[in-house]
Coordinates of C-alpha atoms in Angstrom, one line a residue:
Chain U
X92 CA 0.0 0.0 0.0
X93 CA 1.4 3.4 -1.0
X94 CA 1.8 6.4 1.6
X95 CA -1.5 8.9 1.7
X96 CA -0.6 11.7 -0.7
X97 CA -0.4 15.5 1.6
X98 CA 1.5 18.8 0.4
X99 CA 4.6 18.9 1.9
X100 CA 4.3 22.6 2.9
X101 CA 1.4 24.9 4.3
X102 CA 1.1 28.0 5.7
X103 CA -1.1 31.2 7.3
X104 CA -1.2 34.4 9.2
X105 CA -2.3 33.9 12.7
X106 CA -6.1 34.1 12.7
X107 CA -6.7 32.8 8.9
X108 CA -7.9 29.9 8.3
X109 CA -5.7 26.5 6.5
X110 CA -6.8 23.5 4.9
X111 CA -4.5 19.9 4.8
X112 CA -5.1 17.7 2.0
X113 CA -4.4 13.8 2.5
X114 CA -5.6 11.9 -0.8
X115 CA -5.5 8.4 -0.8
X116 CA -7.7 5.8 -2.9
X117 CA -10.8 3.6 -3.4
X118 CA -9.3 1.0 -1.2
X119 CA -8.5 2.9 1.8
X120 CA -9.3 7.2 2.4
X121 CA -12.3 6.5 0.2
X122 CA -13.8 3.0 1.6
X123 CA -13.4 3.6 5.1
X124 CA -14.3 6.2 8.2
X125 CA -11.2 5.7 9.8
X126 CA -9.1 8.7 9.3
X127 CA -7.3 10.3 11.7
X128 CA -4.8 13.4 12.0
X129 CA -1.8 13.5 14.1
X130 CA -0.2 17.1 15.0
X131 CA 3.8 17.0 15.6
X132 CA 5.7 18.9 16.9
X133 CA 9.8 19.1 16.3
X134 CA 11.1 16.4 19.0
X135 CA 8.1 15.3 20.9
X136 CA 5.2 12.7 19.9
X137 CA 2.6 12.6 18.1
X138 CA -0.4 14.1 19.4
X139 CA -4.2 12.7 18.3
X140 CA -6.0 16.0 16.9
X141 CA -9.0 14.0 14.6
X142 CA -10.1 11.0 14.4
X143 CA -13.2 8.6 12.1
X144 CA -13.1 11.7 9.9
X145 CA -14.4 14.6 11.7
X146 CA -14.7 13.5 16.0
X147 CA -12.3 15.6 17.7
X148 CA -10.5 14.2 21.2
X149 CA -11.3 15.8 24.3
X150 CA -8.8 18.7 24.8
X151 CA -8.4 19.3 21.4
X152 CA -9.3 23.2 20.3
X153 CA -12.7 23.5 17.9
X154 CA -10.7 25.3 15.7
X155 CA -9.6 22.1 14.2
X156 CA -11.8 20.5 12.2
X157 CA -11.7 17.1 9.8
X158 CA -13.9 15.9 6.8
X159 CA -13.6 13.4 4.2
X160 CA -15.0 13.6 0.4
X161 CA -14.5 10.8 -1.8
X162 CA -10.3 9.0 -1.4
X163 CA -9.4 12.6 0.3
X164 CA -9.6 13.9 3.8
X165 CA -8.9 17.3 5.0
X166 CA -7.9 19.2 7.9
X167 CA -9.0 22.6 8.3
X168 CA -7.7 25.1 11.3
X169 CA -9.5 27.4 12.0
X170 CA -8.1 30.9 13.7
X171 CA -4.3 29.8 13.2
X172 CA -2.0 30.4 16.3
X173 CA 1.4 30.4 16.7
X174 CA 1.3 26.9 18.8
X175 CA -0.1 25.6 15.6
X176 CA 2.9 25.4 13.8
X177 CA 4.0 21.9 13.8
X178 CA 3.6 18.9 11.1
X179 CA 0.8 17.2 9.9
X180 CA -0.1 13.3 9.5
X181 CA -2.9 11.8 8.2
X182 CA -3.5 8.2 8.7
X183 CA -6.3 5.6 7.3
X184 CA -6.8 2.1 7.8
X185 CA -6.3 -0.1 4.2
X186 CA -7.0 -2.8 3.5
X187 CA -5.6 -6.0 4.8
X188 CA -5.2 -4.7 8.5
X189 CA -3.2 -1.7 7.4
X190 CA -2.3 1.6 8.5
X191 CA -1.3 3.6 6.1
X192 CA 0.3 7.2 6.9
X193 CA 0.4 10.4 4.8
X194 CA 4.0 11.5 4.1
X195 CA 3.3 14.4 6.3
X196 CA 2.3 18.4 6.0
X197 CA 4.3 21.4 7.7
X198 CA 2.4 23.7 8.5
X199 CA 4.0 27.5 9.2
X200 CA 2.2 29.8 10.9
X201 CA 3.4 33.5 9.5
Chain P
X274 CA -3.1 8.5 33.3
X275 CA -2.2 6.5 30.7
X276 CA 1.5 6.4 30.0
X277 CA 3.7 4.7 27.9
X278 CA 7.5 4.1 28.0
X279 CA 9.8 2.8 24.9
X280 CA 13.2 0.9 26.4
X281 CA 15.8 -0.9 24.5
X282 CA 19.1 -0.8 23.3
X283 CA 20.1 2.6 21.4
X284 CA 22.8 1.0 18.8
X285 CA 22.1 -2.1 16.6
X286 CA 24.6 -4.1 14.5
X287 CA 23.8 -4.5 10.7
X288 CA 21.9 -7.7 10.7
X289 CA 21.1 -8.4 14.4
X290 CA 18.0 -8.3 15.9
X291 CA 16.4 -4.7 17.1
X292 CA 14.5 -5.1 20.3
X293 CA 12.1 -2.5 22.2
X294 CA 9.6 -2.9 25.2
X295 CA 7.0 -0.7 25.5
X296 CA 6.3 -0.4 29.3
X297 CA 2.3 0.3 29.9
X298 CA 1.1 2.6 33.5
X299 CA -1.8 4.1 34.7
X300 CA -4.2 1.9 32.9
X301 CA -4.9 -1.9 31.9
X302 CA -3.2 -3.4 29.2
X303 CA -6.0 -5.8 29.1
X304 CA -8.3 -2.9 27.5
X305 CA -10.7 -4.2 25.2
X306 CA -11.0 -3.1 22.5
X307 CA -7.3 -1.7 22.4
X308 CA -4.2 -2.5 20.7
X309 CA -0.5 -1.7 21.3
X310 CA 0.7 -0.6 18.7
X311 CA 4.5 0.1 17.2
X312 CA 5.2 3.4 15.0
X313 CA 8.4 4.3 13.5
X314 CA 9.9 7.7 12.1
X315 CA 13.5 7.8 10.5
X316 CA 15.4 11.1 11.1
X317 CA 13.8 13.8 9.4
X318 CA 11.3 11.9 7.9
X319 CA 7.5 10.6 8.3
X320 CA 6.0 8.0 10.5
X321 CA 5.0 4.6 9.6
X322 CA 3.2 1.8 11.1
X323 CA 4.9 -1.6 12.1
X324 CA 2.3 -3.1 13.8
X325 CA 0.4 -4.1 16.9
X326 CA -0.6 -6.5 19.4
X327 CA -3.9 -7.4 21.5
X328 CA -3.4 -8.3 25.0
X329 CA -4.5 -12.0 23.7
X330 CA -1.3 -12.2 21.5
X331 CA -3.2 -11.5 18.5
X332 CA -0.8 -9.4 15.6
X333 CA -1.3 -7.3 12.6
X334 CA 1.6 -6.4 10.8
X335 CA 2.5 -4.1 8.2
X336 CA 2.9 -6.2 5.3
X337 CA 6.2 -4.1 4.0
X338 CA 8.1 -5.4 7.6
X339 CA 5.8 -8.8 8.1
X340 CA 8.7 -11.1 7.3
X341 CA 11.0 -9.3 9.8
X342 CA 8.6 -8.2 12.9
X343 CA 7.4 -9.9 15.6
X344 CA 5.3 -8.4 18.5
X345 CA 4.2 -10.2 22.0
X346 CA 2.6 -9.1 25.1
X347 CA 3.7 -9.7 28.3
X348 CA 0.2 -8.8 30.4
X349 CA 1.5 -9.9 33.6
X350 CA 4.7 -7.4 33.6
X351 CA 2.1 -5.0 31.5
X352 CA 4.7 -4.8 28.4
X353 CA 4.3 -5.2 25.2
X354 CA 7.6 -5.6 22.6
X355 CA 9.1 -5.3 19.4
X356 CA 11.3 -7.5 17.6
X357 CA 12.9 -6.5 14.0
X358 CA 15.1 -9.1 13.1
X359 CA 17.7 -8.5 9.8
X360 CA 18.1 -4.9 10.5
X361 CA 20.1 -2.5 8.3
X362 CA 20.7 1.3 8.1
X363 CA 17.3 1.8 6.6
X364 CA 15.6 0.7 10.2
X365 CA 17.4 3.6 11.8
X366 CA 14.7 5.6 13.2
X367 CA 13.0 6.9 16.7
X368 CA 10.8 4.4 17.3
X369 CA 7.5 4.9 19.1
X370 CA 4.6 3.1 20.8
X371 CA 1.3 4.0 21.4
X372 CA -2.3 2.5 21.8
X373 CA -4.4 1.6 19.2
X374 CA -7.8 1.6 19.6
X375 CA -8.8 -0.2 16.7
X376 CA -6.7 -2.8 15.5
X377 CA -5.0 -1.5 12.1
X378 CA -7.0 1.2 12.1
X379 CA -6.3 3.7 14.6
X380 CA -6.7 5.9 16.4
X381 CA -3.3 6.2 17.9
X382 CA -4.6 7.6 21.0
X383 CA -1.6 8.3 23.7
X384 CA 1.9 7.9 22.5
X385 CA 5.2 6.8 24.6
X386 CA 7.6 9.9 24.2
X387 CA 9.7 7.8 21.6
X388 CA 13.2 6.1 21.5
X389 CA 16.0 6.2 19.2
X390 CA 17.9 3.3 17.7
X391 CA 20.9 3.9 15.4
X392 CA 21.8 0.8 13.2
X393 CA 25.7 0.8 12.7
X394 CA 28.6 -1.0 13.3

């Protein structure tokens, strides 16, 4: 299974808004609810930011928002901050018990 | 609250064995419906997914490492490990664990803090 497809690079002024793209295909982003987005910043963990498309974790700010239309999901932030600045991931299960990541967005906040 | 803790050896020969524990507190690792998962990121690069394990043994591996991965569960000790057997400079990379909460599917809900190993000789 290939990686999910995002744009390498992304940016905004603090307040605008920003939209991720993670494409994938028929056989995973596009047959399946189960698409998460992971926020990274440089040297710590992963953190869980969206997850089954659009449910957000508890803790995690409203201004970030997921949605899914045919093999691509997005990520939207709403109201950019400077804490947002950090990489991307997407993720979706595929099929044959696999998870598949995107190759990963960085997001700049100007 | 759930933690997780990666421990292992740092350095790895060319073509021994890699092997991580992934040390589970603050919560069951008999959780249904959860897996434990394994996630690796080479330096300066993007994240993928080896695999995980349910607290019954069951696997699911990714099927680019399946002929060199093997994961177990120790739910008595509440650990769960990673073995990559074969390794070369390629499997350099922090490697990370985390729970799953569906098997192969995600979400990767709470992440240990990660661990490097270096493959050299």
């Amino acid at each position: 299974q290939s990686a999910l497809t995002q744009p390498p690079s992304a940016s905004g002024s603090p307040g605008q808004s920003v939209t991720i793209s993670c494409t994938g295909t028929s056989s995973d982003v596009g047959a399946y609810n189960y698409v998460s987005w992971y926020q990274q910043h440089p040297g710590k963990a992963p953190k869980l930011m969206i997850f089954e498309v659009s449910k957000r974790p508890s803790g995690v700010p409203d201004r970030f928002s997921g949605s899914k239309s045919g093999n691509t999901a997005s990520l939207t932030v709403y109201g950019l901050q400077a804490e947002d600045e950090a990489s991307y991931y997407c993720t979706s299960y595929a099929s044959s018990n696999n998870l598949i990541f995107g190759g990963g967005t960085k997001l700049t906040v100007l | 609250q759930l933690q997780l803790q990666e421990s292992g050896p740092g350095l790895v020969k060319p073509s021994e064995t890699l092997s991580l524990t992934c040390t589970v507190s603050g919560g069951s690792i008999n959780s249904s419906p959860y897996n434990w998962g394994w996630i690796r990121q080479p330096p300066g690069k993007g994240l993928q997914w080896i695999g995980s394990v349910y607290y019954t043994g069951s696997t699911y591996y990714n099927p680019s490492l399946k002929s060199r991965v093997t994961m177990s569960v120790d739910t008595s000790k509440s650990q769960f490990s990673l073995k990559l057997n074969s390794v070369t400079a390629a499997d350099t990379a922090v490697y990370y664990c985390a729970r799953e909460r569906i098997a192969a599917a995600g979400p990767l809900d709470c992440w240990g803090q990660g661990t490097l190993v270096t493959v050299s000789s």
